[in-house]
Short mmCIF file of C-alpha atoms in Angstrom, two decimals:
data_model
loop_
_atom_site.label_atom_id
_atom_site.label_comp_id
_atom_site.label_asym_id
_atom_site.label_seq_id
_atom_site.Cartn_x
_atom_site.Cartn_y
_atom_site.Cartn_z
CA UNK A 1 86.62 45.13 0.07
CA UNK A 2 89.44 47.32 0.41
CA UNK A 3 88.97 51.19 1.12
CA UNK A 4 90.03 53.07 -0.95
CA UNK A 5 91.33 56.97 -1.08
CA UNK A 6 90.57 59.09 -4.39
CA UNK A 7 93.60 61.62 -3.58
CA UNK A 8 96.07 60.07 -2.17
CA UNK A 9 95.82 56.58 -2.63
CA UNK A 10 96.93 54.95 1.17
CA UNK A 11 99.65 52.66 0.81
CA UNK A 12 100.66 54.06 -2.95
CA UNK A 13 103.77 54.64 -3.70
CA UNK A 14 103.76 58.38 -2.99
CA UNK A 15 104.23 60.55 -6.72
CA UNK A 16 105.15 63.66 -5.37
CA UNK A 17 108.27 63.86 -7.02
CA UNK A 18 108.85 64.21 -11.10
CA UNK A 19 108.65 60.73 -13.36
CA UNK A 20 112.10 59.57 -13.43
CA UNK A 21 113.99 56.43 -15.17
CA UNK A 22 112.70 52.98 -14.29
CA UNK A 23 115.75 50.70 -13.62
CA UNK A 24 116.35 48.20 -16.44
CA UNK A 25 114.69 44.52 -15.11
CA UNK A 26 117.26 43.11 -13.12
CA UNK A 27 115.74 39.02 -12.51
CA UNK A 28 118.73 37.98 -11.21
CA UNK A 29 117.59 38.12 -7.61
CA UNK A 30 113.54 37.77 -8.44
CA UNK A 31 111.67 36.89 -5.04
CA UNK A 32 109.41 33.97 -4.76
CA UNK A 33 106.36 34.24 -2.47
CA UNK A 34 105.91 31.07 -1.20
CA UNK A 35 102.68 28.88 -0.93
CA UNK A 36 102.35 29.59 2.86
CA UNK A 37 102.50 32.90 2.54
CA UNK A 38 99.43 32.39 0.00
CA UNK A 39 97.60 30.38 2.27
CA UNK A 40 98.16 32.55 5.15
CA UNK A 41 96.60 35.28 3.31
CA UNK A 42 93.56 33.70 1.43
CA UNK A 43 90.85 35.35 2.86
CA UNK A 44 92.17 38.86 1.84
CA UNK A 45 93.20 37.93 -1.02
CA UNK A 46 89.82 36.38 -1.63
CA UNK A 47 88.61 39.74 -0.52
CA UNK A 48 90.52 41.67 -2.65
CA UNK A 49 93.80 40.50 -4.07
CA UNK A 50 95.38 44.53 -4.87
CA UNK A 51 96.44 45.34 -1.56
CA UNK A 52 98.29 41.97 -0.99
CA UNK A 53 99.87 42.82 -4.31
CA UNK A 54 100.86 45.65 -3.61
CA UNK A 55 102.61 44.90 -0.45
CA UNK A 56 105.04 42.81 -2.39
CA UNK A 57 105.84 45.03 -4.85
CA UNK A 58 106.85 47.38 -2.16
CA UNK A 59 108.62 44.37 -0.32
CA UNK A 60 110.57 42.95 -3.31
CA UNK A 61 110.43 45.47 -6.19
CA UNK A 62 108.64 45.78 -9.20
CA UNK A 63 108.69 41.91 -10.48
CA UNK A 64 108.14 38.98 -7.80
CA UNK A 65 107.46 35.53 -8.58
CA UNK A 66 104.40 33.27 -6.63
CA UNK A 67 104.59 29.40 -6.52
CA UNK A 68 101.86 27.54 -5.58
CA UNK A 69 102.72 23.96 -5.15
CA UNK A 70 104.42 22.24 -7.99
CA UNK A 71 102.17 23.95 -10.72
CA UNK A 72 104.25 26.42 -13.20
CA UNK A 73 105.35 29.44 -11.54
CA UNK A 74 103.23 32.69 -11.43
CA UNK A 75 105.50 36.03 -11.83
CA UNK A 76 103.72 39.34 -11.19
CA UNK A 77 104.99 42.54 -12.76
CA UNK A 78 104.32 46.46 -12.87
CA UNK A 79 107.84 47.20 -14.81
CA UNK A 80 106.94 49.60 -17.97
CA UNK A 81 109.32 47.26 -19.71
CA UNK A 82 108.45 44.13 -18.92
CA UNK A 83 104.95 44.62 -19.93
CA UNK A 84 105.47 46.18 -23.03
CA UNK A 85 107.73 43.48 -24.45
CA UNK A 86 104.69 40.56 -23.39
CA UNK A 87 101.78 42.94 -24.63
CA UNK A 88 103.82 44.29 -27.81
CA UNK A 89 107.34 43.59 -28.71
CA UNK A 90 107.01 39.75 -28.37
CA UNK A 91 103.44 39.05 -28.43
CA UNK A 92 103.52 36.04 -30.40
CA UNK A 93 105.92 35.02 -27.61
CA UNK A 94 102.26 34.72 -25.28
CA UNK A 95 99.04 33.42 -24.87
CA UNK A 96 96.07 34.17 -23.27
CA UNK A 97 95.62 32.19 -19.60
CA UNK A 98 93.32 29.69 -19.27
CA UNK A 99 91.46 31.81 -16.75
CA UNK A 100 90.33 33.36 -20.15
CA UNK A 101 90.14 30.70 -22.95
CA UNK A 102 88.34 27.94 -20.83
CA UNK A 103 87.11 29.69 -16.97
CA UNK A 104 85.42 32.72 -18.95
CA UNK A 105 84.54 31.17 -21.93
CA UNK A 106 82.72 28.20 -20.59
CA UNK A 107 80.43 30.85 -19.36
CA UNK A 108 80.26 33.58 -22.77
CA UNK A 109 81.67 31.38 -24.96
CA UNK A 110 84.67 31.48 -27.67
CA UNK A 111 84.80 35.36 -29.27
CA UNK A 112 87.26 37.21 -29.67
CA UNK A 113 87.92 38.13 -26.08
CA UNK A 114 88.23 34.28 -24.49
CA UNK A 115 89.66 32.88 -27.96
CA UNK A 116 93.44 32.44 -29.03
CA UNK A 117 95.82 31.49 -32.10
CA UNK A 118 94.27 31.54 -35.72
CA UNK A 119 90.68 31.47 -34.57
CA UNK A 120 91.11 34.64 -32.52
CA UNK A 121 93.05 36.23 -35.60
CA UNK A 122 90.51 35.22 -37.99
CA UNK A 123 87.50 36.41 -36.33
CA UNK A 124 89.53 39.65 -34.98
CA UNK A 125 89.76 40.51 -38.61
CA UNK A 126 86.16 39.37 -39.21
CA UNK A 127 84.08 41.65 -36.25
CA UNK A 128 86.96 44.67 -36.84
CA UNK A 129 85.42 46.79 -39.37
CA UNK A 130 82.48 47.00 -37.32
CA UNK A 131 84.50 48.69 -34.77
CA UNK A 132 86.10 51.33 -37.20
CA UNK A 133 85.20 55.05 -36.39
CA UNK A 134 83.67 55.54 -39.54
CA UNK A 135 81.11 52.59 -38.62
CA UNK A 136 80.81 53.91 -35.14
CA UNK A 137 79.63 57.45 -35.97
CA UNK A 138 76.11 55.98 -37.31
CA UNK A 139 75.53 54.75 -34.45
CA UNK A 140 76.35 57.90 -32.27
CA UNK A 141 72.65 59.29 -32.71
CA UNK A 142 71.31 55.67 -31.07
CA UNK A 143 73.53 56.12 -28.15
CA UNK A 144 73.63 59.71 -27.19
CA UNK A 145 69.34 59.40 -27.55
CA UNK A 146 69.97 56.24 -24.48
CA UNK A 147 71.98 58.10 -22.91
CA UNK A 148 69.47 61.04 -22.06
CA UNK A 149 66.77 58.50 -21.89
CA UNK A 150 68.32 56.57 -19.32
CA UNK A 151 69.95 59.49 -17.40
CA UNK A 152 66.89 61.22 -17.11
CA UNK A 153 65.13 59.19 -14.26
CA UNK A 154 68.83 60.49 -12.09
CA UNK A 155 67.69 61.52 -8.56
CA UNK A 156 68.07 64.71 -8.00
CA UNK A 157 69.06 66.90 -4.69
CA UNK A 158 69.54 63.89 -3.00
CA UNK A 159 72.19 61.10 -2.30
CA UNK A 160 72.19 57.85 -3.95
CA UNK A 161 74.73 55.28 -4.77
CA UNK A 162 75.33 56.36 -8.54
CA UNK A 163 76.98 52.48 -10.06
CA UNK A 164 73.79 50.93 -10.34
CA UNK A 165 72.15 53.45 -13.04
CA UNK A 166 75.43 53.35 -14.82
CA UNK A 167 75.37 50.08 -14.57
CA UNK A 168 71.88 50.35 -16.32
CA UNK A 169 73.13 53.14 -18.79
CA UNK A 170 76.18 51.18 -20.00
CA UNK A 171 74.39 47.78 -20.35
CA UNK A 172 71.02 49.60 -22.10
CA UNK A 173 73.64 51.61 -24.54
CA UNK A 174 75.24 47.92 -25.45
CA UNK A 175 71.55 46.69 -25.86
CA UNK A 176 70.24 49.77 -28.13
CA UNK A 177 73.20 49.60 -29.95
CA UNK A 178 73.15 45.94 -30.90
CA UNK A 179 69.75 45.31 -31.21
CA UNK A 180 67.83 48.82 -31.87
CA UNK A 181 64.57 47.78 -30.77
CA UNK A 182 63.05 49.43 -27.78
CA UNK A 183 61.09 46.72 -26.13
CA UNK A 184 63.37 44.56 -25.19
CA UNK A 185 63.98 45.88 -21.71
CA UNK A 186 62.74 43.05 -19.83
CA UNK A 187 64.96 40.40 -21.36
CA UNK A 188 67.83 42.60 -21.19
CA UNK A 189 67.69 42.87 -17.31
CA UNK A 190 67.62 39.19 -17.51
CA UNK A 191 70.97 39.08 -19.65
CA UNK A 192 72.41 41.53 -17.47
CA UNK A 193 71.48 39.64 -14.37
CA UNK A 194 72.47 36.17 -15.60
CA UNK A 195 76.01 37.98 -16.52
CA UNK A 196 76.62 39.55 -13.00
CA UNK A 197 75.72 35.98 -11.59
CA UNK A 198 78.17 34.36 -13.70
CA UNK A 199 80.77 36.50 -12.81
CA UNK A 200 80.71 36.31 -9.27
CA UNK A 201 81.00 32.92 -9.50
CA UNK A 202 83.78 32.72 -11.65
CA UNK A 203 85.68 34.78 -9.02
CA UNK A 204 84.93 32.28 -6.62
CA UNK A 205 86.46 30.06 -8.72
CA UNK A 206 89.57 32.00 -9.57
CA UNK A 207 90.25 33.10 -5.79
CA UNK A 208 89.80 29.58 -4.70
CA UNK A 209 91.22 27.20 -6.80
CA UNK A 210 90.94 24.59 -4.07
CA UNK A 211 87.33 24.60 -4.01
CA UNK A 212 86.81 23.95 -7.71
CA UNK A 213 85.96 20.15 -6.74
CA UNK A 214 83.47 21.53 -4.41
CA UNK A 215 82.00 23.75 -6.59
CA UNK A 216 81.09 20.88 -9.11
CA UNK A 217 79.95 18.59 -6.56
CA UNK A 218 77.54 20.66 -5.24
CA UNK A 219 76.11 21.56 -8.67
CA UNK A 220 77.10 25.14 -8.23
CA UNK A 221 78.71 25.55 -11.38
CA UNK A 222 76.44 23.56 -13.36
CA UNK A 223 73.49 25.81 -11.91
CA UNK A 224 75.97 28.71 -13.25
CA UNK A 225 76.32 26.50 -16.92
CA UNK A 226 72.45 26.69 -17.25
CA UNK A 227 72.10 30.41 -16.85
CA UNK A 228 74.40 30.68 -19.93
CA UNK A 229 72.57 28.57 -21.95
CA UNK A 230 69.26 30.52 -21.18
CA UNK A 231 71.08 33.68 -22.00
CA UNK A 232 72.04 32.37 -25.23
CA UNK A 233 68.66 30.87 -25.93
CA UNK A 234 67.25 34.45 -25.38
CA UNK A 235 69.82 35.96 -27.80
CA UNK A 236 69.19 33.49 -30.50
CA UNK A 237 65.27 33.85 -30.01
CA UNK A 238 66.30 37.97 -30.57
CA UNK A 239 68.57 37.03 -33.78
CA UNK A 240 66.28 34.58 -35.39
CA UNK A 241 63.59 38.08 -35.01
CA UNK A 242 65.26 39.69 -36.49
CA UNK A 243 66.49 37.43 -39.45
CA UNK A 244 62.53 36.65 -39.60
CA UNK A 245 61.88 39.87 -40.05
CA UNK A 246 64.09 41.31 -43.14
CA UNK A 247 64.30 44.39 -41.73
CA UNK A 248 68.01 46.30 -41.84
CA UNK A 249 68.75 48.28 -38.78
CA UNK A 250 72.27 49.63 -39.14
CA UNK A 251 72.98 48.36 -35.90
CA UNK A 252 76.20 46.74 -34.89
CA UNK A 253 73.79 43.07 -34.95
CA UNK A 254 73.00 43.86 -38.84
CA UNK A 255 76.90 44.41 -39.36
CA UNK A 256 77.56 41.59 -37.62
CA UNK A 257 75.14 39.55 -39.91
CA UNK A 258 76.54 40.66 -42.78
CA UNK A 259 80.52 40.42 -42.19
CA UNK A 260 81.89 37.63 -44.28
CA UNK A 261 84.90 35.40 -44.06
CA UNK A 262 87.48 35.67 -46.62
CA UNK A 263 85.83 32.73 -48.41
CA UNK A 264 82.83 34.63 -48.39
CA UNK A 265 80.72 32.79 -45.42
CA UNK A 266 78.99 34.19 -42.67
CA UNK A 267 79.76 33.62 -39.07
CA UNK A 268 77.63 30.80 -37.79
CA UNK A 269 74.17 31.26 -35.40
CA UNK A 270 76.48 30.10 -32.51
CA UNK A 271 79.77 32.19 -33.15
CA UNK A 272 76.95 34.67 -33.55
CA UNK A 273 75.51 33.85 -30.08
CA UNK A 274 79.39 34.29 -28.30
CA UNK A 275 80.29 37.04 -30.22
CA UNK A 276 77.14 38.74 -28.60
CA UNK A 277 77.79 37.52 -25.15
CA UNK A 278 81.36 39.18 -25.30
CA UNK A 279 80.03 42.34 -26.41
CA UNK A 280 77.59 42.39 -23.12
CA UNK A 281 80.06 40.95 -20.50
CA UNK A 282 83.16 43.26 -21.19
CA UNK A 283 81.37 46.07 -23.18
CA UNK A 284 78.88 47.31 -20.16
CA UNK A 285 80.55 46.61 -16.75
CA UNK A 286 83.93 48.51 -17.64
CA UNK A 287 82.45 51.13 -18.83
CA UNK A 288 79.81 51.90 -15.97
CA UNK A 289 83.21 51.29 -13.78
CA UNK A 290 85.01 54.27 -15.10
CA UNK A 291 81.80 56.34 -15.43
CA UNK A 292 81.36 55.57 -11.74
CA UNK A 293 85.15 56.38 -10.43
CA UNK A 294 85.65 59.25 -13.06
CA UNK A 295 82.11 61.03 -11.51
CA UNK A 296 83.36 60.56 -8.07
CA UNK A 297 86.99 62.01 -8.73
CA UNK A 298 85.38 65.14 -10.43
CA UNK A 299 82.87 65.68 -7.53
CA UNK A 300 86.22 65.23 -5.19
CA UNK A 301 87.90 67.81 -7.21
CA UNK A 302 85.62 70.86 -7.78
CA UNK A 303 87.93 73.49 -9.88
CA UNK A 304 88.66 70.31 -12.16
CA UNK A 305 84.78 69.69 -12.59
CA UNK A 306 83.64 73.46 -12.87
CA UNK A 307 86.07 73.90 -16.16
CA UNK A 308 84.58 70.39 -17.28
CA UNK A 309 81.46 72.06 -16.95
CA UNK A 310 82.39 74.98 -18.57
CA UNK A 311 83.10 73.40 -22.02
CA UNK A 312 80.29 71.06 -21.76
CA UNK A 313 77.51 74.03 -21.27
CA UNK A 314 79.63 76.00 -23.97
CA UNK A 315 77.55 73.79 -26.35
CA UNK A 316 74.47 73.59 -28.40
CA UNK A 317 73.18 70.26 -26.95
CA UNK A 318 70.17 69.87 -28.89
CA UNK A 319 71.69 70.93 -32.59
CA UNK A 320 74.99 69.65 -32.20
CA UNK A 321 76.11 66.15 -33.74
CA UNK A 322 77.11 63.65 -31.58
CA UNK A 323 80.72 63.86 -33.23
CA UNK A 324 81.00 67.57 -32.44
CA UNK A 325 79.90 67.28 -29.16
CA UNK A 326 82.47 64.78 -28.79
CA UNK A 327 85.50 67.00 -30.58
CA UNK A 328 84.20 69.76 -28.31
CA UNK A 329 84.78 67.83 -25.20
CA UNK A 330 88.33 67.49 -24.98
CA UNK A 331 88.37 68.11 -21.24
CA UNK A 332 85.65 65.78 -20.39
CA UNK A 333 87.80 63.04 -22.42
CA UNK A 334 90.89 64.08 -20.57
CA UNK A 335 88.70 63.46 -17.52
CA UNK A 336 87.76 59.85 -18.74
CA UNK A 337 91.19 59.12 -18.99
CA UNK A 338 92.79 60.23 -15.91
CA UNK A 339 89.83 58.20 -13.87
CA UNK A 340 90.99 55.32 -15.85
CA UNK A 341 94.42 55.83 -15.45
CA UNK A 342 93.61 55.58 -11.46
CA UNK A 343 91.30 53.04 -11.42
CA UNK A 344 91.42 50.86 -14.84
CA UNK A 345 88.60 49.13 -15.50
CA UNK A 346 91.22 46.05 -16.82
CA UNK A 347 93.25 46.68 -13.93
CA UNK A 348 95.46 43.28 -14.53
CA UNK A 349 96.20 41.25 -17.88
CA UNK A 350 97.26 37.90 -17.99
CA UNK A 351 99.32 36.02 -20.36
CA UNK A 352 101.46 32.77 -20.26
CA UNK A 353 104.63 32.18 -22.19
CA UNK A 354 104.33 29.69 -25.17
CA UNK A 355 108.62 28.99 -25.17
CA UNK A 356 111.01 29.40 -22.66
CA UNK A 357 112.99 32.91 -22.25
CA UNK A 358 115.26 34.85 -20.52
CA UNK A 359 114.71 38.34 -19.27
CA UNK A 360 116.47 40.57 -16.66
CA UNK A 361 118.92 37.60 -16.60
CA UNK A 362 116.55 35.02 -15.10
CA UNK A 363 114.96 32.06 -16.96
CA UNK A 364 111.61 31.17 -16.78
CA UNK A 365 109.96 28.04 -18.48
CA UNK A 366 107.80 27.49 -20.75
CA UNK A 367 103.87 27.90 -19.61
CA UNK A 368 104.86 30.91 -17.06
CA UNK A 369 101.92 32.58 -16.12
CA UNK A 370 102.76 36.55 -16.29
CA UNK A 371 100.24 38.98 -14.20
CA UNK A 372 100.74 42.54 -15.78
CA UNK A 373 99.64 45.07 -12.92
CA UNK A 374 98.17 47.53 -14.90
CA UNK A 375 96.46 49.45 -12.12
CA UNK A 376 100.20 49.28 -10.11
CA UNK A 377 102.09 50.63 -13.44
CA UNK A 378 99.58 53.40 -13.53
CA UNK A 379 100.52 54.63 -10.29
CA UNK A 380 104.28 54.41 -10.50
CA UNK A 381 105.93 57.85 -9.09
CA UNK A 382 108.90 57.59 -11.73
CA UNK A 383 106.63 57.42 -14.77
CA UNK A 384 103.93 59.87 -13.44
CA UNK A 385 104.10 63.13 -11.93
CA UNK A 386 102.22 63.43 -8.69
CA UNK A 387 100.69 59.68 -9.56
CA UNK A 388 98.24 59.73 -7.19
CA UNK A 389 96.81 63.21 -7.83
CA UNK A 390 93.68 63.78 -10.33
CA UNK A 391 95.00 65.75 -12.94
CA UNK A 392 93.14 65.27 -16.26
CA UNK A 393 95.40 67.89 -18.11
CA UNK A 394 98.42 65.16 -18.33
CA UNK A 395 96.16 63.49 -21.31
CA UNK A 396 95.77 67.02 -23.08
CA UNK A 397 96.79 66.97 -26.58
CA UNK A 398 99.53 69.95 -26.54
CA UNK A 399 100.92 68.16 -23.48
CA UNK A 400 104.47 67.77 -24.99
CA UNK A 401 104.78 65.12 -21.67
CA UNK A 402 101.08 63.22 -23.09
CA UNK A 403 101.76 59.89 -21.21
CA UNK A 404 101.15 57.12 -24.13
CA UNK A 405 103.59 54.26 -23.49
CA UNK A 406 102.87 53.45 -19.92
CA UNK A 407 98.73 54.37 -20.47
CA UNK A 408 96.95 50.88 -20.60
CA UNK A 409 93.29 50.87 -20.19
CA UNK A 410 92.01 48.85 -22.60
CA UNK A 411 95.17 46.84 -23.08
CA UNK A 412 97.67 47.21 -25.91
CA UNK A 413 99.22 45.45 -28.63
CA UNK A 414 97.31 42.85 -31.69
CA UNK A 415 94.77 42.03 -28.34
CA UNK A 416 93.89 45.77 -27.48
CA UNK A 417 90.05 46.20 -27.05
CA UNK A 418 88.29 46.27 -29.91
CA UNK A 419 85.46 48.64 -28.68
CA UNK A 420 87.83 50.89 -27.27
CA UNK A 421 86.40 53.76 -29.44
CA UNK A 422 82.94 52.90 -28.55
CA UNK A 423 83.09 53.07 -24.73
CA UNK A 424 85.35 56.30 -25.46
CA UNK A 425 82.26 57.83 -27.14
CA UNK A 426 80.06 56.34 -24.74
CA UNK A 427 81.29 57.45 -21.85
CA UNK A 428 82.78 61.29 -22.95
CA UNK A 429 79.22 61.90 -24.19
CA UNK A 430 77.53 60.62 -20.80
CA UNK A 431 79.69 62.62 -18.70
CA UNK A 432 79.66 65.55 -20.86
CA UNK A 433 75.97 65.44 -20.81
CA UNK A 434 75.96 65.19 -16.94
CA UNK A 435 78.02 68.31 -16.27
CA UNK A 436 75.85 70.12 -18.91
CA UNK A 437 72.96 69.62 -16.47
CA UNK A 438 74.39 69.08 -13.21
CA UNK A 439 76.36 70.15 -10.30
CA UNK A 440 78.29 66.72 -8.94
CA UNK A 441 78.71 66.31 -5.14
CA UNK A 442 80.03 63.60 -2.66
CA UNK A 443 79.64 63.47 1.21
CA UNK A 444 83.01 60.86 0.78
CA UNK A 445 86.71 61.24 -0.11
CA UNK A 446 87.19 57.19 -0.45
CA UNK A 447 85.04 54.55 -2.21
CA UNK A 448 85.59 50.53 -1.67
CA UNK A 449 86.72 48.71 -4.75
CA UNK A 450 85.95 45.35 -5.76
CA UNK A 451 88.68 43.88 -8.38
CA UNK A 452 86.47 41.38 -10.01
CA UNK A 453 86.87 40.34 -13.40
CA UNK A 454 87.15 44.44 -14.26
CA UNK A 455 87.91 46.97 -11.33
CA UNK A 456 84.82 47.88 -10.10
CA UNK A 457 83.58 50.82 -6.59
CA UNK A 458 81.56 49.62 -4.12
CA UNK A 459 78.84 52.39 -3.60
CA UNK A 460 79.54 55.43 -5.38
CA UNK A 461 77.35 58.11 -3.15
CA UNK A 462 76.83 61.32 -5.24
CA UNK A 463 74.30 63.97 -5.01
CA UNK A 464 73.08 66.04 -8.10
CA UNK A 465 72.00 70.08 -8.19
CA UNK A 466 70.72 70.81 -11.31
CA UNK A 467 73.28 73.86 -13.10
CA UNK A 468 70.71 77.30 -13.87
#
């Protein structure tokens, strides 16, 4: 694990001066890291791939190109540019890796996040409307009542690493908001175990390609493959309840249930089941990531907490709507953001080229992996001022500067998160909450990071003094 600073950033690009132009992608010249250089550097990269990154951004600019033996070339990229025209302009142009469509989803299965082509579009337009504000704001009374009930058993005047109960909070809010029911606690700490297991070893796998054969011989994956399947049987023992049962909670599973197909059929129990298994993997462990960062960067940066504070003890807490509290948080959100903007949970995107092309002047096949940095084009000095600095007010809305193009943290484009909204609701209204009843303190300036499948700290140390 790499250590990292929260103000400055060792080794960033230093943002001291004022966002400038970014030079037009010139290809002509594009780098190639070679597979010895690769090798050489396995262990760190194994470790943690960012810093390695990094240094060849710095070395050979803001695209460089990676071949590993006579597979299809791998070309990094942080260039603002470059990343909108794969993520936007000329989406249909890309496809998801196979890191997602087969690595992740032989694990969670094929929704919408590990799924591609006319599948993914039809069941994108299928789980949507579940995902529209409008649908959301029902739900807001569930979550904000986990939210207290889970942040409630918080230590308080004492340290303690802080990631683990948001890693409880995020993956309880998921669980309440799904399924509703209270006593399921026990076999959601078995989902959310079986999915932390799962991950680690797909990192294994994804870090050290070469070992893939050893993996399978030694039954290590398979061991993996069974977890999945007894997370799935749990779900569909928790869905067939409920069907059992007639009962209509208004939760996100009942809207699920009832979305239709254009031809007027339901999704299917197993479509169901991955659908479901998406929601848990990427809708708990970003979120309890940013949480995490964006409560250490505020107990870093006092005067930017206190004002936080301010507005969040300005309100009536107990009479208050969820959605007001929320519209009367617009520093705490600002705060959400500018923690994301430094550490994104998605901190890199993949996507491979489905026809050959030419950009900046250089060719690149067909089936060119691209690795979109989105945790290095957040930090670029000539699109932010003082990058590495904490400065929520860059989000605020009379910001006539409000950074938009260059902001990715839940992606961007047809493939953007669709619970973007939810884990902005989550997360303003857990943080607000905290600063309503808390004073936030760290003995650290630096936390380690661990770039799994999302960007996740190491221990997160804080201490909490109740506010009079």
């Amino acid at each position: 694990m790499e250590r990292v600073e929260a103000r400055p950033v060792p080794g960033a690009p230093q943002g001291g001066q004022g966002p400038g132009a970014v030079p037009e992608a010139d290809l002509t010249a594009l780098h190639t890291v070679t597979t010895g250089t690769v090798l050489r550097n396995r262990k760190r990269i194994l470790k943690n791939p960012l810093p390695f990154h990094r240094e060849n951004f710095e070395r050979h600019g803001h695209t460089f190109r990676v071949q590993i033996g006579l597979g299809s070339p791998v070309v990094f990229t942080r260039h603002p540019d470059l990343i909108r025209h794969i993520l936007q302009k000329n989406h249909r142009g890309y496809s998801k890796s196979t890191l997602q469509t087969r690595d992740l989803a032989k694990y969670i299965g094929h929704g919408i996040l590990t799924s591609e082509g006319k599948f993914w579009k039809r069941h994108r337009r299928l789980i949507q409307p579940a995902f529209h504000k409008e649908k959301l704001e029902g739900l807001l009374g569930l979550m904000f009542q986990t939210i207290r009930a889970e942040l409630a058993s918080l230590p308080e005047g004492r340290e303690f690493d802080v990631f683990p109960h948001m890693s409880d909070l995020a993956f309880q809010v998921v669980a309440r908001s799904l399924f509703s029911a209270g006593d399921l606690r026990r076999d959601m700490r078995r989902l959310q175990q079986i999915t932390q297991d799962n991950q680690e070893m797909l990192i294994r796998e994804m870090r050290q390609p070469y070992l893939v054969w050893w993996f399978r011989l030694t039954g290590r994956i398979r061991r993996h493959l069974s977890l999945s399947a007894d997370a799935r049987s749990l779900l569909d023992t928790i869905i067939s309840k409920r069907v059992a049962s007639g009962q209509e909670k208004h939760d996100l599973l009942d809207m699920l249930l009832a979305a239709r197909y254009e031809d007027g059929t339901p999704m299917t129990r197993a479509q169901l089941i991955d659908e479901v298994m998406v929601l848990f993997t990427a809708g708990h462990e970003t979120t309890a990531n940013a949480l995490s960062f964006a409560l250490h960067l505020l107990a870093c940066n006092p005067e930017v907490q206190d004002k936080a504070a301010a507005q969040a003890r300005s309100l009536d807490w107990e009479r208050t709507p969820p959605m007001a509290l929320l519209q009367g948080l617009p520093l705490v959100r600002q705060c959400v953001e500018e923690a994301m903007r430094l550490y994104p949970p998605v901190y890199v995107i993949d996507r491979v080229s489905l026809r050959e092309e030419t950009l900046g002047g250089q060719r690149f096949p067909k089936g060119t992996t691209w690795l979109l940095s989105v945790v290095e084009l957040h930090r670029l000095p000539q699109l932010w001022e003082e990058a590495d600095a904490f400065r929520p007010e860059r989000f605020a809305s009379e910001n006539p500067r409000r950074p938009s193009e260059h902001f990715y943290p839940f992606g961007a484009g047809p493939r953007m998160c669709i619970g973007n909204n939810f884990a902005m609701y989550e997360m303003v209204l857990a943080l607000g909450w905290m600063l309503h009843q808390f004073q936030i303190n760290t003995p650290v300036r630096s936390l380690e990071i661990q770039p799994l499948i999302s960007l996740k700290p190491g221990q997160v140390p804080l201490s909490l003094i109740p506010r009079p």
